[in-house]
PDB file of N, CA, C and O and ligand atoms in Angstrom:
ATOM      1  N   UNK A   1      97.120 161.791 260.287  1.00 96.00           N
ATOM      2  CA  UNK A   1      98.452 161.326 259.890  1.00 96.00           C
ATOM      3  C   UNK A   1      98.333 160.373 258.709  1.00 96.00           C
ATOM      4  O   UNK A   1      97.504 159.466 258.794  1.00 96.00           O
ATOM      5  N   UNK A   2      99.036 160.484 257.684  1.00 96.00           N
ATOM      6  CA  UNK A   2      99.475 159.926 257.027  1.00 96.00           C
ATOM      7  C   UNK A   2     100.827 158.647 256.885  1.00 96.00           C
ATOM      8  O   UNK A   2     102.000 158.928 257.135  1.00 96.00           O
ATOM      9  N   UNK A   3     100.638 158.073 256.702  1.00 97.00           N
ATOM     10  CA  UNK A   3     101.962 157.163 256.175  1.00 97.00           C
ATOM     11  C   UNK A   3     102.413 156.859 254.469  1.00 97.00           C
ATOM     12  O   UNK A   3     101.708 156.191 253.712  1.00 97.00           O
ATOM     13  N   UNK A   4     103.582 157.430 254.115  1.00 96.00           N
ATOM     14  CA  UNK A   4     104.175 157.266 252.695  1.00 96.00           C
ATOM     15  C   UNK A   4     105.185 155.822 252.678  1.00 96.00           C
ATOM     16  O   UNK A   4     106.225 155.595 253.296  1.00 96.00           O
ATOM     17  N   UNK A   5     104.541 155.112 251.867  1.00 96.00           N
ATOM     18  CA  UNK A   5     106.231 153.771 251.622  1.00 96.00           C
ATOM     19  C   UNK A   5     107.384 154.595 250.589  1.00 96.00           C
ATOM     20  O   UNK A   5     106.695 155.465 250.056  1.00 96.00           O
ATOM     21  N   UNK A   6     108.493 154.703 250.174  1.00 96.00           N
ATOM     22  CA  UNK A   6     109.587 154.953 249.137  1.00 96.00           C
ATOM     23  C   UNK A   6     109.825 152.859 249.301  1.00 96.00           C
ATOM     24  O   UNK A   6     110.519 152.096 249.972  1.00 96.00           O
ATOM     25  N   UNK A   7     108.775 152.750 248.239  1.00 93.00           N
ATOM     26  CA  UNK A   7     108.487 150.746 248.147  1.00 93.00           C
ATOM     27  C   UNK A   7     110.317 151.057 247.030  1.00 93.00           C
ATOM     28  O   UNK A   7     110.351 150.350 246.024  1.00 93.00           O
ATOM     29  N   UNK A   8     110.656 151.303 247.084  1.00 96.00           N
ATOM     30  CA  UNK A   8     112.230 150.762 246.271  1.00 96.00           C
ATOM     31  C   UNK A   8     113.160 151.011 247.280  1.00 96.00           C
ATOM     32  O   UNK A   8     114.348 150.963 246.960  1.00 96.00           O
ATOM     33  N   UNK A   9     112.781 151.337 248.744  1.00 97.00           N
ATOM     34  CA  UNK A   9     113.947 151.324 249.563  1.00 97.00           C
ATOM     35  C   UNK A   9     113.686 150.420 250.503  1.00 97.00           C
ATOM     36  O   UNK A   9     114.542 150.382 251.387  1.00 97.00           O
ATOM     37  N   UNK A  10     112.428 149.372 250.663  1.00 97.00           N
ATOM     38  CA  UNK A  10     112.060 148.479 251.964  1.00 97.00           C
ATOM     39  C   UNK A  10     113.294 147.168 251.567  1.00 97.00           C
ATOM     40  O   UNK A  10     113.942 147.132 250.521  1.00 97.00           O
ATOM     41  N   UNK A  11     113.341 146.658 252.143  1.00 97.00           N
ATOM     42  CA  UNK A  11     114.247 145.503 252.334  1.00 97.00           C
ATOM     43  C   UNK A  11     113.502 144.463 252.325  1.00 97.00           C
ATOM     44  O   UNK A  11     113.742 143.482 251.621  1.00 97.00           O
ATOM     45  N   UNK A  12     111.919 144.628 253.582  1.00 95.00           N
ATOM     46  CA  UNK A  12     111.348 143.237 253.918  1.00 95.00           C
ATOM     47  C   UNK A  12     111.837 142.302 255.064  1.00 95.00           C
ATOM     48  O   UNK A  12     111.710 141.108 255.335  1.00 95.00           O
ATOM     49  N   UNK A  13     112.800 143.996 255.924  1.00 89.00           N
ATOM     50  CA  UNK A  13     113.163 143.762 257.150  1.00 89.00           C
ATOM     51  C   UNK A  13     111.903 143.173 258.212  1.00 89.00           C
ATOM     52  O   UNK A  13     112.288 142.530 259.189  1.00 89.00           O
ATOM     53  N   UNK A  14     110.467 143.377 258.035  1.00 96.00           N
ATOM     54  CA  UNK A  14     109.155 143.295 258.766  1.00 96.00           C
ATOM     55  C   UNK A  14     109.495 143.968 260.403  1.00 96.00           C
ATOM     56  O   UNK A  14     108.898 143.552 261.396  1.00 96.00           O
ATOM     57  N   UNK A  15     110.409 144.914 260.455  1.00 98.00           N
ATOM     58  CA  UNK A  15     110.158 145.595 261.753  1.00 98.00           C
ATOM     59  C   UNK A  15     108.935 146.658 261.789  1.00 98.00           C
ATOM     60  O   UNK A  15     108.044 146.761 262.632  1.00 98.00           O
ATOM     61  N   UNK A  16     109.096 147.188 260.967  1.00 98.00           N
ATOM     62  CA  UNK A  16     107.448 147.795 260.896  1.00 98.00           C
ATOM     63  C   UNK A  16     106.354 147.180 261.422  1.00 98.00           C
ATOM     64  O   UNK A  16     105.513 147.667 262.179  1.00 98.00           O
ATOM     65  N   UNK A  17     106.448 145.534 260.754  1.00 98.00           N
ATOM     66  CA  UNK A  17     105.067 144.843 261.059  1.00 98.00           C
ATOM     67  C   UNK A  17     104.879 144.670 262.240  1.00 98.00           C
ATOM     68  O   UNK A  17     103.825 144.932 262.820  1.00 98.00           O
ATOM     69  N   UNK A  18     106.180 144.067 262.893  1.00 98.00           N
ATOM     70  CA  UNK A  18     106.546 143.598 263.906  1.00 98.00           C
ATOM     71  C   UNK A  18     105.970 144.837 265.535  1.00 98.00           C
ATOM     72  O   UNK A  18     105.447 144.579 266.619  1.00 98.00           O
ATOM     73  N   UNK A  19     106.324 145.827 265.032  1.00 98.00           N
ATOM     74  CA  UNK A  19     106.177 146.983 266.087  1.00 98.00           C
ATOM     75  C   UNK A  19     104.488 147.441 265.855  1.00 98.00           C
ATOM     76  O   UNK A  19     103.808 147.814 266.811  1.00 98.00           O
ATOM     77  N   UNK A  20     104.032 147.366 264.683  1.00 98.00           N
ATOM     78  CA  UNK A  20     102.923 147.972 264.525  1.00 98.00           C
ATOM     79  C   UNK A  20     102.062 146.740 264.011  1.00 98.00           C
ATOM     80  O   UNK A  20     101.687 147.165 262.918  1.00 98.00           O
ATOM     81  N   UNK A  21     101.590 145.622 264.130  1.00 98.00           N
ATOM     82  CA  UNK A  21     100.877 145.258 263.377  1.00 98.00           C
ATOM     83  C   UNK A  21      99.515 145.317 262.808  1.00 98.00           C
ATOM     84  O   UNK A  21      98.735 144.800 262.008  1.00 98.00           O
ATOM     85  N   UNK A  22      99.671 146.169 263.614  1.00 97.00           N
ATOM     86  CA  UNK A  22      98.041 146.979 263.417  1.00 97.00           C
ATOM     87  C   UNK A  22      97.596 147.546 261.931  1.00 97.00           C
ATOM     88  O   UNK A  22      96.538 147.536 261.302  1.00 97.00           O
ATOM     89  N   UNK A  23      99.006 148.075 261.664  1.00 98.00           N
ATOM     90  CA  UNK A  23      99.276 149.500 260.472  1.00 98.00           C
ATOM     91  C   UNK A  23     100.080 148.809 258.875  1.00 98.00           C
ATOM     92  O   UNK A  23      99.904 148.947 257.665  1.00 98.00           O
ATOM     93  N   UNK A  24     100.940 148.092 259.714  1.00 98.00           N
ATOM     94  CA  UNK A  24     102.169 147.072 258.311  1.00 98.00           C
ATOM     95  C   UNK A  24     101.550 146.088 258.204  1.00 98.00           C
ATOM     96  O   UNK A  24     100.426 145.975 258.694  1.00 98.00           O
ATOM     97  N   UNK A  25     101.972 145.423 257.730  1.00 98.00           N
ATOM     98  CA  UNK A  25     102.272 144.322 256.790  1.00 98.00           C
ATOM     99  C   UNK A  25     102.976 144.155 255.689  1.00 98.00           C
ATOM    100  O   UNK A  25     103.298 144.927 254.787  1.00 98.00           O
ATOM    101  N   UNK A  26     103.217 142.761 255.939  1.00 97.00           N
ATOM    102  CA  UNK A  26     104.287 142.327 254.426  1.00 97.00           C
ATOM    103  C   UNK A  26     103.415 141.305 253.144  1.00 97.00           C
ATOM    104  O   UNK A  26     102.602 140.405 253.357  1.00 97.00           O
ATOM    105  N   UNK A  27     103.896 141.795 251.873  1.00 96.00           N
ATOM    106  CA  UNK A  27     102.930 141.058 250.883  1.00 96.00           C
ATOM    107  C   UNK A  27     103.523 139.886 250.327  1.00 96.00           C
ATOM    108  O   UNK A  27     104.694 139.874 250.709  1.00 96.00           O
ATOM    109  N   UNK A  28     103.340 139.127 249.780  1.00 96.00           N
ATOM    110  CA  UNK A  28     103.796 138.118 249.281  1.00 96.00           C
ATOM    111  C   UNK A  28     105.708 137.847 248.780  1.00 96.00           C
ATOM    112  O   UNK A  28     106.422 136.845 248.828  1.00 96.00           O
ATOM    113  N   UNK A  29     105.898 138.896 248.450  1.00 95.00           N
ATOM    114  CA  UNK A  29     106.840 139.473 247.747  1.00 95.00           C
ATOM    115  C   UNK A  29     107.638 140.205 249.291  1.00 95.00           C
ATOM    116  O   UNK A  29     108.463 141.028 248.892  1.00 95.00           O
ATOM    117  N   UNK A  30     107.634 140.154 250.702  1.00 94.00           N
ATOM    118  CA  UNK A  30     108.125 140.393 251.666  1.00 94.00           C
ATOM    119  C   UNK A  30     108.344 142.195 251.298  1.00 94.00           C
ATOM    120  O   UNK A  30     109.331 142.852 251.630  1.00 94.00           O
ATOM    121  N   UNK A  31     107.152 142.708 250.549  1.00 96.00           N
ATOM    122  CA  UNK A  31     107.408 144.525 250.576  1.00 96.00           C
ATOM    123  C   UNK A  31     106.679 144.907 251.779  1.00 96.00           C
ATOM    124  O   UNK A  31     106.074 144.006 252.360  1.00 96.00           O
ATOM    125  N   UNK A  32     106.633 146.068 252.246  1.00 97.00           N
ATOM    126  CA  UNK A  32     105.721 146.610 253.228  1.00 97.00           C
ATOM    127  C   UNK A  32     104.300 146.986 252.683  1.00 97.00           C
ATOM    128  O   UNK A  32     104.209 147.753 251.725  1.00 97.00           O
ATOM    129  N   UNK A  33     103.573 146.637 253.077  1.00 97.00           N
ATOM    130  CA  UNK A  33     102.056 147.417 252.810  1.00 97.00           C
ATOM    131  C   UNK A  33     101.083 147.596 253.923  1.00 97.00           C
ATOM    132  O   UNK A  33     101.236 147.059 255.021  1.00 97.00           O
ATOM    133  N   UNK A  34      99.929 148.480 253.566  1.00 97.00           N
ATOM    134  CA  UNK A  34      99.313 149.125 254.838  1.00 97.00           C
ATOM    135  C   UNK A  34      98.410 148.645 254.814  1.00 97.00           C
ATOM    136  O   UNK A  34      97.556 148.677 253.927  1.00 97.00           O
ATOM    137  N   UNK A  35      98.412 147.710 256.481  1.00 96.00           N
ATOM    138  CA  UNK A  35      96.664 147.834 256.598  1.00 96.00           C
ATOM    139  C   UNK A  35      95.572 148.921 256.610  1.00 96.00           C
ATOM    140  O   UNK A  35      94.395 148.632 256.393  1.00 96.00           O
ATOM    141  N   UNK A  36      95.966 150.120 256.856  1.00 85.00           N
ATOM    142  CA  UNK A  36      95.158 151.201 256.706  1.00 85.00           C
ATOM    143  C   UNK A  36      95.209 152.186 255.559  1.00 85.00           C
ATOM    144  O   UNK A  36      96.136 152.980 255.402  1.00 85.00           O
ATOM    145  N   UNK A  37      94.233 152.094 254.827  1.00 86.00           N
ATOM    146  CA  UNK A  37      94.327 152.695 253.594  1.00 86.00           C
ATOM    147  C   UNK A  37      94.026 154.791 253.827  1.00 86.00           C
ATOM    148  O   UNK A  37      93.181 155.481 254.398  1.00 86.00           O
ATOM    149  N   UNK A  38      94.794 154.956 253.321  1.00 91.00           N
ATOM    150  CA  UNK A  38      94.538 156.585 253.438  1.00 91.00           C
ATOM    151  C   UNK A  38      94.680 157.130 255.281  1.00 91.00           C
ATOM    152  O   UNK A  38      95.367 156.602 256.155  1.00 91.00           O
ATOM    153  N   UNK A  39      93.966 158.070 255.369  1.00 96.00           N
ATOM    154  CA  UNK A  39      94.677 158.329 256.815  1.00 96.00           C
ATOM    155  C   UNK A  39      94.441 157.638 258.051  1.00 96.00           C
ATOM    156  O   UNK A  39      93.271 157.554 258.425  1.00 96.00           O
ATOM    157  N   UNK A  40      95.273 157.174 258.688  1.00 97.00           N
ATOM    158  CA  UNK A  40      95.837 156.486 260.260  1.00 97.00           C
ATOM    159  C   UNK A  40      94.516 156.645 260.885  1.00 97.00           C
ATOM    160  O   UNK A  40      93.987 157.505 260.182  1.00 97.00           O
ATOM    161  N   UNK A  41      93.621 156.288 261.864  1.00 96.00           N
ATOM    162  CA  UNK A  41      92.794 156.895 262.606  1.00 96.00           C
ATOM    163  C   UNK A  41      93.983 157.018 263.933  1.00 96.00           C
ATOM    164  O   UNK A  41      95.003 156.453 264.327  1.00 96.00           O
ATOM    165  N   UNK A  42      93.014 158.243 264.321  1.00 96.00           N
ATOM    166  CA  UNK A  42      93.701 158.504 265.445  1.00 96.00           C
ATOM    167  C   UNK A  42      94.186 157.636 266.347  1.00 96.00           C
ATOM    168  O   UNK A  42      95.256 158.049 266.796  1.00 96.00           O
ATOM    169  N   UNK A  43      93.845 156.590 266.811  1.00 97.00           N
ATOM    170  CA  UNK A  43      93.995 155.448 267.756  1.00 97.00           C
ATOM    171  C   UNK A  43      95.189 154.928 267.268  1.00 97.00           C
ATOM    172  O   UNK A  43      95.960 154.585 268.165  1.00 97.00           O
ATOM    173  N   UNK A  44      95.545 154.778 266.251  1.00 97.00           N
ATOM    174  CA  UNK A  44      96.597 154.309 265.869  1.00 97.00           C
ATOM    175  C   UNK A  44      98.000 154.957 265.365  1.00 97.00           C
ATOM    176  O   UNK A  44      98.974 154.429 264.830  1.00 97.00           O
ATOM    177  N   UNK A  45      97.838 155.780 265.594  1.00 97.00           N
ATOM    178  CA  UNK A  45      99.087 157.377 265.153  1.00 97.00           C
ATOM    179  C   UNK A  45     100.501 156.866 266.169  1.00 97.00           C
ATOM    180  O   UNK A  45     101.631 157.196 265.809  1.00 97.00           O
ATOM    181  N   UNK A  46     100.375 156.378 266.926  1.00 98.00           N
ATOM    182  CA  UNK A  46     101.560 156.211 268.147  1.00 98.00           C
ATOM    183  C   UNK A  46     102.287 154.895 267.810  1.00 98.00           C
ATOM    184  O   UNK A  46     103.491 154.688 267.956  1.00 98.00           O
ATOM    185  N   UNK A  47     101.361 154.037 267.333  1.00 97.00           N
ATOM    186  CA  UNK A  47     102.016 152.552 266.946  1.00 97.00           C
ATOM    187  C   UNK A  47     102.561 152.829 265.526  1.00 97.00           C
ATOM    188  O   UNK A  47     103.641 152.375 265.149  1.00 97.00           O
ATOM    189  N   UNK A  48     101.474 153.870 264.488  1.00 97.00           N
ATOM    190  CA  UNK A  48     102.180 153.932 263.154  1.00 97.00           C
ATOM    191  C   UNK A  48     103.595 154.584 263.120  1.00 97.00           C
ATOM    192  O   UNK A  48     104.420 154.122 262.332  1.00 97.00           O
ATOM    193  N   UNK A  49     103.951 155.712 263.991  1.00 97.00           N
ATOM    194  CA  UNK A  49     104.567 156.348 264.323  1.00 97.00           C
ATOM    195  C   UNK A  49     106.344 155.668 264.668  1.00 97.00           C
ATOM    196  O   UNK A  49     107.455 155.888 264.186  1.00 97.00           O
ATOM    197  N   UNK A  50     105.747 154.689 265.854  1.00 98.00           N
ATOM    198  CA  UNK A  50     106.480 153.675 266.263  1.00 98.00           C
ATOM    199  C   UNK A  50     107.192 152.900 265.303  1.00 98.00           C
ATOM    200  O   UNK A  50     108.385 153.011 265.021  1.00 98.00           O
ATOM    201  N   UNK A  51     106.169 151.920 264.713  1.00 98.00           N
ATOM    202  CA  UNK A  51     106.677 151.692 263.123  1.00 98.00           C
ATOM    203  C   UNK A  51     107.522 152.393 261.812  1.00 98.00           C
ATOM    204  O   UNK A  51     108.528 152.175 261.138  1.00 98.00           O
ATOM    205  N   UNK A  52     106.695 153.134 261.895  1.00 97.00           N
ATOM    206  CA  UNK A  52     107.485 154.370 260.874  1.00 97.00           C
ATOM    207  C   UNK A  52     108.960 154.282 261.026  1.00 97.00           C
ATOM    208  O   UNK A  52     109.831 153.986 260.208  1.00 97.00           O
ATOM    209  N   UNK A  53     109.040 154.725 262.695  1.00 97.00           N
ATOM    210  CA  UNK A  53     110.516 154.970 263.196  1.00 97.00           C
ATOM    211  C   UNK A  53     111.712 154.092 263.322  1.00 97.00           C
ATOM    212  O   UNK A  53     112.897 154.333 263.554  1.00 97.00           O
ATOM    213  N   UNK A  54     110.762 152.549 263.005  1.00 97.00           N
ATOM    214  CA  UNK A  54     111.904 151.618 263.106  1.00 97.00           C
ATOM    215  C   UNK A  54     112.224 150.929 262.453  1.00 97.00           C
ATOM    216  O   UNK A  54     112.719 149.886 262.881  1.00 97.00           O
ATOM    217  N   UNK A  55     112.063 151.242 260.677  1.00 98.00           N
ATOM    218  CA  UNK A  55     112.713 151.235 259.695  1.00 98.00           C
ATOM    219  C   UNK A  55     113.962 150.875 259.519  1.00 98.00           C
ATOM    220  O   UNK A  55     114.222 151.951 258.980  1.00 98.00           O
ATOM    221  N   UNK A  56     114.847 150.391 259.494  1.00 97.00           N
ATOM    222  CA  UNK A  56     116.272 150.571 259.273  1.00 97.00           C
ATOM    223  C   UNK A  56     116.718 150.815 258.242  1.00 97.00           C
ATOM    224  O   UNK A  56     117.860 150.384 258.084  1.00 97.00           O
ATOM    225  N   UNK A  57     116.070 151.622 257.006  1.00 97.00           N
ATOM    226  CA  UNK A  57     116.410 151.751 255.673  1.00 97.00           C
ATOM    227  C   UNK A  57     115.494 152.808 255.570  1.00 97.00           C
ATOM    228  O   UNK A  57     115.308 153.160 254.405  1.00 97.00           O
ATOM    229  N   UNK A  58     114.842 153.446 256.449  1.00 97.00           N
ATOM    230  CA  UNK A  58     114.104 155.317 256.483  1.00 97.00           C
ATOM    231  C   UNK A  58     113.037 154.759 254.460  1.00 97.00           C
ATOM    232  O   UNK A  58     113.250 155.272 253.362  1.00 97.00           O
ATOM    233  N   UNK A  59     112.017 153.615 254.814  1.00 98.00           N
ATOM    234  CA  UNK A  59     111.643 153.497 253.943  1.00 98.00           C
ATOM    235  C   UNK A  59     110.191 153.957 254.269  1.00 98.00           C
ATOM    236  O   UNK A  59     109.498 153.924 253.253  1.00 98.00           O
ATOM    237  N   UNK A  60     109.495 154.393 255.419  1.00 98.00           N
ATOM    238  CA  UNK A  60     108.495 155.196 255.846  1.00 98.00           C
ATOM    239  C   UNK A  60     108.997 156.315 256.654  1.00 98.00           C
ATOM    240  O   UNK A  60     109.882 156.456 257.498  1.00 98.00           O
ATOM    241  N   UNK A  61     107.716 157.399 255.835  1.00 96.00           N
ATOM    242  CA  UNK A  61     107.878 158.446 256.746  1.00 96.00           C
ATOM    243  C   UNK A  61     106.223 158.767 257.125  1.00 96.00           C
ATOM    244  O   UNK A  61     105.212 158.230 256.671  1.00 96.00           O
ATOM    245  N   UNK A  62     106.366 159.832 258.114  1.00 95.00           N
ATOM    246  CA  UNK A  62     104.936 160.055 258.312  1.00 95.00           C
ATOM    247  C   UNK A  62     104.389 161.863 257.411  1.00 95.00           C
ATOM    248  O   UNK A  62     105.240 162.711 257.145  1.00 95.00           O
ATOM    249  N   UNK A  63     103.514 161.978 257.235  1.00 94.00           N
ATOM    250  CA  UNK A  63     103.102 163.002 257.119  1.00 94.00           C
ATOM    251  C   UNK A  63     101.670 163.646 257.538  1.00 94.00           C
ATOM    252  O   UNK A  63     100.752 163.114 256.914  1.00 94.00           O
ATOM    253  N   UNK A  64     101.304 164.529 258.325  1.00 90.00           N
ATOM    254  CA  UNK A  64      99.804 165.117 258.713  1.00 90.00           C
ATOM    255  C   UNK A  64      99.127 165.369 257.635  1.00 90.00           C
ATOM    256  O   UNK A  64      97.983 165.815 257.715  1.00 90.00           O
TER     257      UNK A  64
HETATM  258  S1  SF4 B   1     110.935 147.889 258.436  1.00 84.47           S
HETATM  259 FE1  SF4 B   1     111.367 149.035 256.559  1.00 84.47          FE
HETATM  260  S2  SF4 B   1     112.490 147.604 255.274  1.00 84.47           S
HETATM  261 FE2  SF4 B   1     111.463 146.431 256.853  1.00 84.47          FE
HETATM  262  S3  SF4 B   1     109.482 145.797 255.951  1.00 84.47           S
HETATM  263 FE3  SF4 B   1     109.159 147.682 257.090  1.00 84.47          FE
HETATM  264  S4  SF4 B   1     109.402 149.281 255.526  1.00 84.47           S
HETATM  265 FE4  SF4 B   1     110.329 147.448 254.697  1.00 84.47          FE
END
């Protein structure tokens, strides 16, 4: 699994981080960024997932 940002639609709501902190984070500038660079390991697909989903501005999506 993959994770994509559309970084001109985050807000800097940090529910992502909040649900996943494993996977989000916020940068200085309150954007989203990934602790995991390139693909999710498996262990973590359910929390990124989680995250992904609770966006309130559909500014992550996932992709395989
Ligand atoms: S929940 Fe969405 S808007 Fe909020 S920090 Fe994460 S990606 Fe950005």
């Amino acid at each position: 699994m993959r994770i994509d940002i559309d970084t001109a639609r985050c807000e800097g709501h940090g529910l992502c981080a909040q649900v996943a902190p494993q996977v989000f984070d916020l940068d200085d500038d309150d954007l989203v960024i990934l602790r995991q660079v390139g693909q999710i390991p498996a262990d973590l697909e359910a929390a990124a997932a989680s995250g992904a989903r609770s966006c309130p501005v559909a500014a992550l999506s996932t992709s395989s």
